Short mmCIF file of C-alpha atoms in Angstrom, two decimals:
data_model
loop_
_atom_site.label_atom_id
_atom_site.label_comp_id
_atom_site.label_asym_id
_atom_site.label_seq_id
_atom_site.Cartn_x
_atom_site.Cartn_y
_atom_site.Cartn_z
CA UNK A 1 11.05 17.44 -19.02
CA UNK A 2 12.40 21.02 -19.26
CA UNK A 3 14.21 21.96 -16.16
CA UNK A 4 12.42 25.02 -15.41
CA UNK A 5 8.71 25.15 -14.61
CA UNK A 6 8.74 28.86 -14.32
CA UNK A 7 5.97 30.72 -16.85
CA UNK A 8 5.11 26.92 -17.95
CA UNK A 9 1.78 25.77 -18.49
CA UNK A 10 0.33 22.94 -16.43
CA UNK A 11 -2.38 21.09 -15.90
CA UNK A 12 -3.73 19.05 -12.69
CA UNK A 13 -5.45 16.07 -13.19
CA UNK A 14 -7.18 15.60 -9.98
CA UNK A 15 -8.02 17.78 -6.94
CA UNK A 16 -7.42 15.09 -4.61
CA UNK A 17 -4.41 15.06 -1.50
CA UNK A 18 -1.61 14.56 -4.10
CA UNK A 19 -3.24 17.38 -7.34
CA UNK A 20 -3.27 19.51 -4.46
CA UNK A 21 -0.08 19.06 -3.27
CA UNK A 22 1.51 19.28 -6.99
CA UNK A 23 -0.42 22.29 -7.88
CA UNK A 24 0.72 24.45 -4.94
CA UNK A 25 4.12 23.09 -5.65
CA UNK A 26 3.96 24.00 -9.38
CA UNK A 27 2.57 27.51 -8.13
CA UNK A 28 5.17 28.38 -5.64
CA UNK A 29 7.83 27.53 -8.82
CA UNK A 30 6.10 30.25 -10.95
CA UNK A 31 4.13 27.83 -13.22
CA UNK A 32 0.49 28.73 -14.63
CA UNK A 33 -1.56 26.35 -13.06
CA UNK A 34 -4.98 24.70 -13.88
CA UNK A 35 -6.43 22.11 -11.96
CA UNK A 36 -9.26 19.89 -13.08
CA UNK A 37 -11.67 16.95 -11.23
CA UNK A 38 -14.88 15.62 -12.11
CA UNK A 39 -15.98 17.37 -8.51
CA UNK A 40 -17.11 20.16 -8.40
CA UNK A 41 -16.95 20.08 -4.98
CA UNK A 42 -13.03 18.57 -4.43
CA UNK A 43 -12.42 21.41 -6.84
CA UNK A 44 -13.84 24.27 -4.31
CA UNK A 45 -11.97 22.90 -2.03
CA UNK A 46 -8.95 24.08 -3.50
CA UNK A 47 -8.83 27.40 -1.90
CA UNK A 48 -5.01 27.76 -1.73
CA UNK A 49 -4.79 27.02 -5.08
CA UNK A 50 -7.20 29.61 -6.07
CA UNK A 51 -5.95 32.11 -3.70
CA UNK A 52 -2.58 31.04 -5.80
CA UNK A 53 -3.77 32.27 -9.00
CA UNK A 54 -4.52 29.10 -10.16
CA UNK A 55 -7.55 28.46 -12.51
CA UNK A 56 -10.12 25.17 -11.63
CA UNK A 57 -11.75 23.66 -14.07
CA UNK A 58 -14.54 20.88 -13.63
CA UNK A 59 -14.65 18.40 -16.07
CA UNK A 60 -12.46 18.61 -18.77
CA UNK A 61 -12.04 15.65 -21.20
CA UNK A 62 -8.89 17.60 -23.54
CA UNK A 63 -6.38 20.26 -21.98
CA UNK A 64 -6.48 23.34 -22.79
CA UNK A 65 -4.73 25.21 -25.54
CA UNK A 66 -1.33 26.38 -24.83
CA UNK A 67 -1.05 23.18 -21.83
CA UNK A 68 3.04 21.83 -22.10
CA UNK A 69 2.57 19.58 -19.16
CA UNK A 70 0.20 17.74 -17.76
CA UNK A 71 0.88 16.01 -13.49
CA UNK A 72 -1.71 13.34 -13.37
CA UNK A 73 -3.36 12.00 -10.49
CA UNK A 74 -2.35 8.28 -9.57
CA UNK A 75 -5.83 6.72 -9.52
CA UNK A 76 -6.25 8.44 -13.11
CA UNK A 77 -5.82 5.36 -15.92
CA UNK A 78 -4.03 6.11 -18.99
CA UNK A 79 -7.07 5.47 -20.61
CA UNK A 80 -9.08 8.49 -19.08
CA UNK A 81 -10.06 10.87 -21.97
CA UNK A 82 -8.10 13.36 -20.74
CA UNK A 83 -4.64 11.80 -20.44
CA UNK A 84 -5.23 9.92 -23.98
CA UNK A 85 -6.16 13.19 -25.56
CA UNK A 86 -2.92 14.32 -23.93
CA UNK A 87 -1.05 12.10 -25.30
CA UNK A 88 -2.43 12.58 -28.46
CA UNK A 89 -1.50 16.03 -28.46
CA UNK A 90 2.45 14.88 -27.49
CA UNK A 91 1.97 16.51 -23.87
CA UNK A 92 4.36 15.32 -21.20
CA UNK A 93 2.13 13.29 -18.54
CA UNK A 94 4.04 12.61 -15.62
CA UNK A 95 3.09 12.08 -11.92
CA UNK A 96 3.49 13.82 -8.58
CA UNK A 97 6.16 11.41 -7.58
CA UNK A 98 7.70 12.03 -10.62
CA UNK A 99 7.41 16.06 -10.03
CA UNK A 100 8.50 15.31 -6.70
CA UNK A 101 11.93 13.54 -7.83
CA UNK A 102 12.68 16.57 -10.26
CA UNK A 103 11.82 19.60 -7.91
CA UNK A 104 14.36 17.33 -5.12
CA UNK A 105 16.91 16.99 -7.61
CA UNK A 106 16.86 20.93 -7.62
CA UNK A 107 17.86 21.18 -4.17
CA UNK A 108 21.23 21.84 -3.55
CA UNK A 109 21.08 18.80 -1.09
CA UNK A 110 18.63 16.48 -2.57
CA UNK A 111 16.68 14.03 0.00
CA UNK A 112 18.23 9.87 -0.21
CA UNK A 113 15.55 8.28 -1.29
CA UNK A 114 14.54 4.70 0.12
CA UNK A 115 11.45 2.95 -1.83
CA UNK A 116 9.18 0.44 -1.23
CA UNK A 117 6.37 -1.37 -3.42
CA UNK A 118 4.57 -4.56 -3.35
CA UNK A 119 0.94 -5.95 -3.39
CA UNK A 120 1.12 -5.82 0.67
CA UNK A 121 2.78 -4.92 3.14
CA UNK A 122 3.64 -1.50 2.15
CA UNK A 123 2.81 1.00 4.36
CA UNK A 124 4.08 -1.73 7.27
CA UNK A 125 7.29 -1.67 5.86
CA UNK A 126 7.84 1.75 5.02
CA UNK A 127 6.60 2.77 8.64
CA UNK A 128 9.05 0.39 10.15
CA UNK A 129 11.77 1.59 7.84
CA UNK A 130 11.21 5.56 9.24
CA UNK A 131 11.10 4.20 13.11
CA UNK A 132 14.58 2.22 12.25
CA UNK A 133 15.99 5.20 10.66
CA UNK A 134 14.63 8.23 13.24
CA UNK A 135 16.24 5.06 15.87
CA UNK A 136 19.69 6.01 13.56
CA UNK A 137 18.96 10.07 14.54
CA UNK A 138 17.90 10.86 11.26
CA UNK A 139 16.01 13.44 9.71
CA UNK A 140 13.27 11.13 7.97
CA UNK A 141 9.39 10.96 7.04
CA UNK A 142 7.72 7.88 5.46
CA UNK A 143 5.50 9.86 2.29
CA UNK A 144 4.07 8.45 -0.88
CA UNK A 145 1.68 6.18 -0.68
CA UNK A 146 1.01 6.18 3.02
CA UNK A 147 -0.62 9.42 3.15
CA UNK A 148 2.07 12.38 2.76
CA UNK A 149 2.38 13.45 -0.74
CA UNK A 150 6.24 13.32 -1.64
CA UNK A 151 6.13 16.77 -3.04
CA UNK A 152 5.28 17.94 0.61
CA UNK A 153 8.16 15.99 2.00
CA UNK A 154 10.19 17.48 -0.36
CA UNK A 155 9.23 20.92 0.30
CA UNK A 156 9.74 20.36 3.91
CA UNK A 157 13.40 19.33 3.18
CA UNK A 158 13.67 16.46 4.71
CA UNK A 159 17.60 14.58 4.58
CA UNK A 160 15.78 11.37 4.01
CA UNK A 161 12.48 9.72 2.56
CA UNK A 162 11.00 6.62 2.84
CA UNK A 163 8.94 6.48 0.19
CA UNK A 164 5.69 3.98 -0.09
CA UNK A 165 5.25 3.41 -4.11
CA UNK A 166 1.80 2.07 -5.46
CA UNK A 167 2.17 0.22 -9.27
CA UNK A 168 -0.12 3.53 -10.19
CA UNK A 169 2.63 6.35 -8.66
CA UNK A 170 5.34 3.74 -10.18
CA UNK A 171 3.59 4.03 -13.68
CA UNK A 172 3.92 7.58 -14.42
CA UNK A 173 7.49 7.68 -13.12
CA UNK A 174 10.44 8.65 -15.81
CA UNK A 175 13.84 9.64 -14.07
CA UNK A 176 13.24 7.98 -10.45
CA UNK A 177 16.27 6.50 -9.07
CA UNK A 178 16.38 5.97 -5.62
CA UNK A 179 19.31 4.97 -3.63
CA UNK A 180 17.59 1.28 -2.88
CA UNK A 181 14.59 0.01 -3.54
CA UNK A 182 12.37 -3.09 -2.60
CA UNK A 183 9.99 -5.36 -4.11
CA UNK A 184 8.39 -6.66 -1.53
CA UNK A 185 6.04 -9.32 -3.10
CA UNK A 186 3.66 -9.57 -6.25
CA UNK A 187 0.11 -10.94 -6.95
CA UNK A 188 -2.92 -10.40 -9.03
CA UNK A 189 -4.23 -6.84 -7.87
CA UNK A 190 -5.07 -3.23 -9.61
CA UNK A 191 -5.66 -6.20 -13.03
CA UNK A 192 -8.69 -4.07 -13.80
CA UNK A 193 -6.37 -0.66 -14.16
CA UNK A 194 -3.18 -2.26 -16.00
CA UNK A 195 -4.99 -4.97 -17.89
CA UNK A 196 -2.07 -7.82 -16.87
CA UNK A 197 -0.14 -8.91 -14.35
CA UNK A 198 3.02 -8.73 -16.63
CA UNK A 199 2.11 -4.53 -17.11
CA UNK A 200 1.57 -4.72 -13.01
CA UNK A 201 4.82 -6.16 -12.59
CA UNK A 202 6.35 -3.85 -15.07
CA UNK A 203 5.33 -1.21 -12.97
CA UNK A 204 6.60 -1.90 -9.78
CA UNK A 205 9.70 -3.17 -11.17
CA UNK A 206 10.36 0.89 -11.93
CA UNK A 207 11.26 0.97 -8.24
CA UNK A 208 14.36 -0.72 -9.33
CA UNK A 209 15.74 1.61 -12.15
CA UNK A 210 18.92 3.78 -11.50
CA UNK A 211 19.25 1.79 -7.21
CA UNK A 212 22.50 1.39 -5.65
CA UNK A 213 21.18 -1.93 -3.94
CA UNK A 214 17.97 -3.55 -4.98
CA UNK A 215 16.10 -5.49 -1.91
CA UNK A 216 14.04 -8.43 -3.31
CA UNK A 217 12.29 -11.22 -1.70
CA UNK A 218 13.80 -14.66 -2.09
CA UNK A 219 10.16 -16.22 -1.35
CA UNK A 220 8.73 -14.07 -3.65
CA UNK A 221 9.21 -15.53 -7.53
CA UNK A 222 8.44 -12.28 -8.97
CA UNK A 223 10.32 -9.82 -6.61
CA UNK A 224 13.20 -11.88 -7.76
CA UNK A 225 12.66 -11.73 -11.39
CA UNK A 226 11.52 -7.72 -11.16
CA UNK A 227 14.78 -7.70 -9.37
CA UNK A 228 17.15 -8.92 -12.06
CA UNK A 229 19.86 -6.67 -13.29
CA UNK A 230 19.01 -4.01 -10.61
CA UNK A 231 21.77 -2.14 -8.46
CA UNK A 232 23.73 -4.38 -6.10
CA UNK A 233 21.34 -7.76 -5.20
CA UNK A 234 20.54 -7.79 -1.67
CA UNK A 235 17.57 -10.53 -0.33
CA UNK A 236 15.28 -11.49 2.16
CA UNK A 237 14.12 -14.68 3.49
CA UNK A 238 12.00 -16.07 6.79
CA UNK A 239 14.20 -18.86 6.50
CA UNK A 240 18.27 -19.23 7.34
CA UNK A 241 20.16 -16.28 5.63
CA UNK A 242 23.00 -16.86 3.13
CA UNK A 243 25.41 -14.88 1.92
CA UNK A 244 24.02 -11.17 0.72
CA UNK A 245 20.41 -12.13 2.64
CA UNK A 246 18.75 -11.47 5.84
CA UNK A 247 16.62 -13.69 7.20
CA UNK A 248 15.51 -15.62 10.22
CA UNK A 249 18.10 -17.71 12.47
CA UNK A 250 16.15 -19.52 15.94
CA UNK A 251 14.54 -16.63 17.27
CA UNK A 252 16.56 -13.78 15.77
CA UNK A 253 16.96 -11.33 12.16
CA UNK A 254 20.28 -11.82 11.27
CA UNK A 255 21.89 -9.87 8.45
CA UNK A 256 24.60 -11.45 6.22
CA UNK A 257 24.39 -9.06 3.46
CA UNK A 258 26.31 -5.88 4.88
CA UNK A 259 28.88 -8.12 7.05
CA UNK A 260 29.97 -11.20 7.69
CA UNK A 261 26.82 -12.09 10.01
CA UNK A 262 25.22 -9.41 12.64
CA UNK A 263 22.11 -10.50 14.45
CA UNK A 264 19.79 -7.10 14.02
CA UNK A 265 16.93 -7.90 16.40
CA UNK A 266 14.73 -10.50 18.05
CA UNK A 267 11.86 -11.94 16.58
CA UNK A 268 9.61 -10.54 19.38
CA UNK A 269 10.79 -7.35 18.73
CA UNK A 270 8.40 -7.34 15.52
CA UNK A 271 4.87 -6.53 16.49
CA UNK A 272 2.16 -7.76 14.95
CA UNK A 273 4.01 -10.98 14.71
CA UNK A 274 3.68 -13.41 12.19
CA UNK A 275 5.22 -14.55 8.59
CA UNK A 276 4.24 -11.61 6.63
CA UNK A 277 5.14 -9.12 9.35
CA UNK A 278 8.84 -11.21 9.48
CA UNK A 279 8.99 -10.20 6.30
CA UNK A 280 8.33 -6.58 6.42
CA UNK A 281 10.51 -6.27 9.45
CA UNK A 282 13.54 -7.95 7.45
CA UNK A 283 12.51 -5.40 4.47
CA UNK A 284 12.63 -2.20 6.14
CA UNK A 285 15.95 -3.86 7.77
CA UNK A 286 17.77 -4.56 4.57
CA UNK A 287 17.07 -0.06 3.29
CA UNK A 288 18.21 0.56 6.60
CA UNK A 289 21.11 -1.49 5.95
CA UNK A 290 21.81 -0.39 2.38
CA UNK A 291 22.02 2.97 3.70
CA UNK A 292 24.50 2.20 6.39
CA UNK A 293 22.17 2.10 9.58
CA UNK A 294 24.06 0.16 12.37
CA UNK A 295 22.38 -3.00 13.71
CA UNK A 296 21.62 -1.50 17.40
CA UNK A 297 18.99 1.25 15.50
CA UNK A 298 17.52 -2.13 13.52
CA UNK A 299 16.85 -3.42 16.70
CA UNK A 300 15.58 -0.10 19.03
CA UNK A 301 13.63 0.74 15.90
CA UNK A 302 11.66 -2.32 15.56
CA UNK A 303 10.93 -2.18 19.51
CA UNK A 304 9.71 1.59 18.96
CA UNK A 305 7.35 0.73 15.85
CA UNK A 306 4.04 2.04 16.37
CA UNK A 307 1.87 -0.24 13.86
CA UNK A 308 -1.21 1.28 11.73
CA UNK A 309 -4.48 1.04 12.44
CA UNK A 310 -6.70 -2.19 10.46
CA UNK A 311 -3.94 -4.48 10.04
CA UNK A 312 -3.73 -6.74 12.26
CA UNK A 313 -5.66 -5.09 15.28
CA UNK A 314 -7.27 -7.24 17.89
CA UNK A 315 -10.56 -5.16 18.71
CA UNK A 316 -11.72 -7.40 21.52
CA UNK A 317 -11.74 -10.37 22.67
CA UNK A 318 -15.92 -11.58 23.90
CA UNK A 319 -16.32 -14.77 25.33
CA UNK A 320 -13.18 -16.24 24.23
CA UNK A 321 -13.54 -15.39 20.84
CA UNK A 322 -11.67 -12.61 19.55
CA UNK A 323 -12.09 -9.67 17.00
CA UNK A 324 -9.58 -8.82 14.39
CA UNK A 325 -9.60 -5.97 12.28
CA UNK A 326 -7.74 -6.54 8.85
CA UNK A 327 -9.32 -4.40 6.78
CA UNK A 328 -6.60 -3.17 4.91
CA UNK A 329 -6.12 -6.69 3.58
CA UNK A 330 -7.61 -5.62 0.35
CA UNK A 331 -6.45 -8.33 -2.54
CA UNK A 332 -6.39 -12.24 -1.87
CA UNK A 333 -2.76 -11.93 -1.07
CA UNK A 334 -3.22 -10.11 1.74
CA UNK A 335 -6.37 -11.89 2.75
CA UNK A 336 -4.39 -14.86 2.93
CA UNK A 337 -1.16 -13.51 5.67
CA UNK A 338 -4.18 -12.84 7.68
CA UNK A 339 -5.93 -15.96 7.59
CA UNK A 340 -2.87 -18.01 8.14
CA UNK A 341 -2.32 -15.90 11.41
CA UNK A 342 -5.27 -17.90 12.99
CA UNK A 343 -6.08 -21.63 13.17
CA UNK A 344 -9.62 -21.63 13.38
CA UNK A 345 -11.55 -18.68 11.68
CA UNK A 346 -15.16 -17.49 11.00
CA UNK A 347 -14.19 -15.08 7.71
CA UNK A 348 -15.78 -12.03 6.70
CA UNK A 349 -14.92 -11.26 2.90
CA UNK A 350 -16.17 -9.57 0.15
CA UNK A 351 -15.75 -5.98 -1.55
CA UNK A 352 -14.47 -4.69 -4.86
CA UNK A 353 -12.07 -8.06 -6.66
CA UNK A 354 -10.25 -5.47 -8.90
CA UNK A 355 -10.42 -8.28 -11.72
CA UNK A 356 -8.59 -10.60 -8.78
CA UNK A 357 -9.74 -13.94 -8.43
CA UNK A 358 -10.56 -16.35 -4.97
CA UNK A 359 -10.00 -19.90 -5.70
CA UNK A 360 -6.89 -20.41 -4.40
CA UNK A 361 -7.13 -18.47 -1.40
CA UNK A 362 -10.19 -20.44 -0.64
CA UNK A 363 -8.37 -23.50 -1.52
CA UNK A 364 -5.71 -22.97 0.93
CA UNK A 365 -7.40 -22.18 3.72
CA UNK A 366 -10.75 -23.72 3.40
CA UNK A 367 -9.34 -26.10 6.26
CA UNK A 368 -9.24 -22.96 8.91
CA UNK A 369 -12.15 -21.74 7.51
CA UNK A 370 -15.37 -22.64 10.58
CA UNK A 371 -17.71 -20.17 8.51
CA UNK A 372 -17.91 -17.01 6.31
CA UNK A 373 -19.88 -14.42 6.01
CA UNK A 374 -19.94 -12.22 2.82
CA UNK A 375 -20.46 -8.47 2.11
CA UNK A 376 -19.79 -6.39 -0.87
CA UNK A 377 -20.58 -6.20 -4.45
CA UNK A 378 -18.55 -8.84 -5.87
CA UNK A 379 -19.74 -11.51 -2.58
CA UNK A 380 -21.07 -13.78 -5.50
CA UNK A 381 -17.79 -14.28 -6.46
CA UNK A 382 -16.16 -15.99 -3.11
CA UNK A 383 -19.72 -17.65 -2.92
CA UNK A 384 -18.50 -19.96 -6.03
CA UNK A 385 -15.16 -20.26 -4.62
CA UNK A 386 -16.35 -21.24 -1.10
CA UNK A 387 -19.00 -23.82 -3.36
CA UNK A 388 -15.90 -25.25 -5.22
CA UNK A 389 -12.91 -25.14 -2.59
CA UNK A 390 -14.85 -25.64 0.91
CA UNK A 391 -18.24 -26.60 0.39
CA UNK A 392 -18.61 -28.01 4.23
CA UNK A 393 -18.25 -24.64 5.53
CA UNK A 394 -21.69 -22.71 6.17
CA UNK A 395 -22.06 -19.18 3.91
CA UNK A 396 -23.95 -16.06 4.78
CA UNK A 397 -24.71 -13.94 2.95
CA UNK A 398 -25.07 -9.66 3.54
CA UNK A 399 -26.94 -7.65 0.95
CA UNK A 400 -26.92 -4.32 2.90
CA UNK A 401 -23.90 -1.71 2.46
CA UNK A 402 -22.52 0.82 4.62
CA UNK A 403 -22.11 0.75 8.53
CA UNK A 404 -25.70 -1.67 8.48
CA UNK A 405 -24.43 -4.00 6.58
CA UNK A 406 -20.98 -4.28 8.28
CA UNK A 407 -23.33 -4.26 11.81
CA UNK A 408 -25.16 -7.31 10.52
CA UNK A 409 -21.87 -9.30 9.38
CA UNK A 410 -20.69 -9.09 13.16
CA UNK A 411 -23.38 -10.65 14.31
CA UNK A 412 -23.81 -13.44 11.88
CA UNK A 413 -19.70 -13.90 12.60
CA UNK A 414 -20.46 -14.23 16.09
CA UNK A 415 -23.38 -16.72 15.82
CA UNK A 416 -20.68 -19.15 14.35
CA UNK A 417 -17.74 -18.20 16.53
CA UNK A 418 -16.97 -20.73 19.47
CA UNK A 419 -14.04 -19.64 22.15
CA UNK A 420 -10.95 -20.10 20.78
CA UNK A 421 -12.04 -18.92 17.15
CA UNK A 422 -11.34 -15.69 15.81
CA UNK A 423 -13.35 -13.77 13.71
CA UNK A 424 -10.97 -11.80 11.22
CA UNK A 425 -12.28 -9.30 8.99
CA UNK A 426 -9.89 -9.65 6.17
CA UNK A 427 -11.93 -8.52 2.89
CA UNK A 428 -9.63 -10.16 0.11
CA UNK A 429 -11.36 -7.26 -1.78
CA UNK A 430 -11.84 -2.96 -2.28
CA UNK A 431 -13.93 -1.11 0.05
CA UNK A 432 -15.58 1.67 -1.92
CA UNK A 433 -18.37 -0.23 -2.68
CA UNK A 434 -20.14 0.29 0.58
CA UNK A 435 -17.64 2.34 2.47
CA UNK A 436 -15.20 5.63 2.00
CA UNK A 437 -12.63 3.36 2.40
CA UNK A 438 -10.82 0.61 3.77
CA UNK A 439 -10.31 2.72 7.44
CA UNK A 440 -14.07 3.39 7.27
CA UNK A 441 -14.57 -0.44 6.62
CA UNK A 442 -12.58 -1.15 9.79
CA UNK A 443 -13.82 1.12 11.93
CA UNK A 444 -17.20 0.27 11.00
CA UNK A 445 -16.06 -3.20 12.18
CA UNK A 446 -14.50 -2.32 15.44
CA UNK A 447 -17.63 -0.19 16.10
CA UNK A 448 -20.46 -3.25 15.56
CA UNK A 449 -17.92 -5.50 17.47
CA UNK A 450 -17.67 -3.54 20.75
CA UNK A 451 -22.16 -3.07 20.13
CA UNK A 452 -22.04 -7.13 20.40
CA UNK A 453 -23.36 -8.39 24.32
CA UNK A 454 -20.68 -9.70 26.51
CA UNK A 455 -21.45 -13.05 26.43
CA UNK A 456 -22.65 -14.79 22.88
CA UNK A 457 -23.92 -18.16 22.39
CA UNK A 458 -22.40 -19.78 19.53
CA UNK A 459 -24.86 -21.40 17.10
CA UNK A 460 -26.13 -24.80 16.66
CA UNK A 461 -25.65 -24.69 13.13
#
């Protein structure tokens, strides 16, 4: 890419959070901008753009004449008519993480970058990483993928990002190098936008290109591969660390990889607790580390970590059973961290597979499982799974979407739920298929939860 954008012309595709944020940023550096959305009405929305001088444009399916550059979108496939006509044309297509990098490498004192991608456990991580590193007195904000476009934290100026990569951000990246990068895990997910998981993989590996130290997951066969030939090899691992790991010793993250061996923090000092959280915790630990954090900010960090809503939440407990809200577990992976939090469970699943398949997280926990109930589109799918994999374990079924349908799953879960039982919304599966999104889906949850009576009686069957 030319390193001017001054009198270029650009197109936005999308007039989402992060076209918005790229097309005032491509303003404010003297580019002619045009930005353009199948809505209509995301487009009118747009009014600092407009008020910018840029042009919006619903619709179009081939840039216009005279376009030299074209900042896509992440949800956008490289398939879309517009970006293959681009491409046709031998227009530069590049994303707003991408934009992001160059317009920060303009800087005279361009932001550290410290990135993080996986199937799950993302945003967890990255969060963790910015309460370790504000613990450290730095000037940081977690951006990306968690909600902050990275163009905005650049603009802002921050001295340090933690950056939350999705395989889609990762895919239209060219020149990102970031001081260290992790992989924090890999399974099927996003199949039905990069075809295979090999082109998945390929895509979060890009975290790795150009990283002083590359973080990978020593559980985790394909962080390790993705990881191979990157930057200086650092690891994770929930069990005893070894040289150039962290990982779990008795009740305590210890860290072997930047010193001979420093405890960091407590094991209760990670909340929510469990495996996958571990995991995160030691994650966000080893950037931290890479980037010369002492042990003592690991540790008040951690304590200080405020974690995000729908992962993990307890919404009540009624009658001894209680009410978790995962609904940001959306892929089997994730599905199955939450289920093995719990050792009795009445399941509500279903959503938008993404081309992901069930079996095997019905296989491994069909022993927890004390019922399921099913919502979403693809709900016929985990039906055959639950037929194959656990066919002692009673199956309802909900055909109605929205807030109804989610009211309706509740209170089939808690006909089957006897004290000591949790029932765990953990989808496995997308939420746009009956809600805005996955924080809808939870909060929908939460709300038909604290509707149930104070005292349920299981049922007979």
């Amino acid at each position: 890419m030319a390193r001017t954008l001054r009198g270029r012309r650009v197109l936005v595709a999308g007039a989402g959070v992060s076209g918005r944020s790229a097309a005032e940023a491509l303003l404010a550096a003297g580019a002619e901008v045009t930005v353009t959305d199948a809505s209509e009405e995301r487009l009118a929305a747009l009014d600092t753009v407009r008020d910018g001088g840029g042009h919006l444009v619903p619709g179009l399916l081939e840039p216009p004449d005279g376009t030299e550059l074209l900042v896509t979108s992440p949800g956008w496939r490289p398939t879309a008519p517009l970006l293959a006509a681009a491409e046709n044309a031998g227009i530069e297509i590049l994303g707003e993480v991408e934009l992001a990098w160059w317009l920060d490498r303009q800087r005279p004192e361009p932001a550290d970058w410290l990135a993080v991608t996986g199937t799950n456990g993302k945003t967890t991580t990255v969060t963790m990483l910015e309460a370790i590193l504000r613990a450290a007195g730095l000037d940081v904000v977690a951006c990306g993928n968690v909600g902050l476009p990275v163009v905005d934290a650049v603009r802002a100026g921050h001295r340090v990002l933690a950056v939350e990569l999705s395989s889609f951000q990762l895919h239209w990246s060219r020149s990102l190098a970031a001081h260290a990068g992790a992989v924090l895990n890999l399974a099927d997910d996003h199949l039905d936008w990069h075809g295979t998981l090999d082109a998945y993989g390929a895509a979060k590996a890009k975290v790795y290109a150009g990283n002083v130290v590359a973080v990978h997951n020593a559980d985790d066969d394909w962080s390790t591969r993705l990881s191979t030939g990157a930057g200086r090899p650092v690891s994770f691992t929930l069990g005893e660390p070894g040289p150039d790991q962290l990982g779990i010793s008795g009740a305590a993250l210890v860290d072997r990889a930047f010193g001979d061996r420093e405890v960091l923090a407590d094991v209760a000092d990670v909340r929510p607790g469990g495996p996958h959280n571990l995991a995160n915790a030691l994650a966000a630990a080893a950037l931290a580390r890479a980037y010369g954090v002492p042990a003592d900010a690991v540790k008040r960090g951690l304590r200080e970590f405020e974690p995000g809503a729908h992962r993990s939440a307890t919404v009540a407990d009624i009658a001894g059973v209680t009410y978790v809200d995962d609904s940001k577990a959306t892929n089997p992976h994730a599905a199955d961290a939450a289920l093995r939090a719990h050792d009795r469970v009445v399941w509500i699943a279903g959503g938008l597979l993404k081309g992901a398949e069930v079996d095997e997280l019905v296989a491994r926990n069909a022993d927890r499982l004390a019922a399921v109930v099913l919502i979403g589109r693809d709900r016929a799918a985990f039906a055959e799974a639950l037929a194959r994999h656990a066919p002692h374990v009673p199956v309802e079924q909900v055909a109605s979407g929205d807030d109804e349908g989610m009211s309706q799953a509740v209170t089939k879960a808690a006909a089957f739920a006897d004290p000591g039982t949790a029932v765990l919304l953990a989808p496995a599966a997308a939420s746009m298929d009956m809600f805005t999104d996955y924080a809808h889906r939870g909060r929908a949850f939460a709300d038909a939860v604290r509707a149930l009576p104070a005292t349920i009686a299981p049922s007979d069957g």
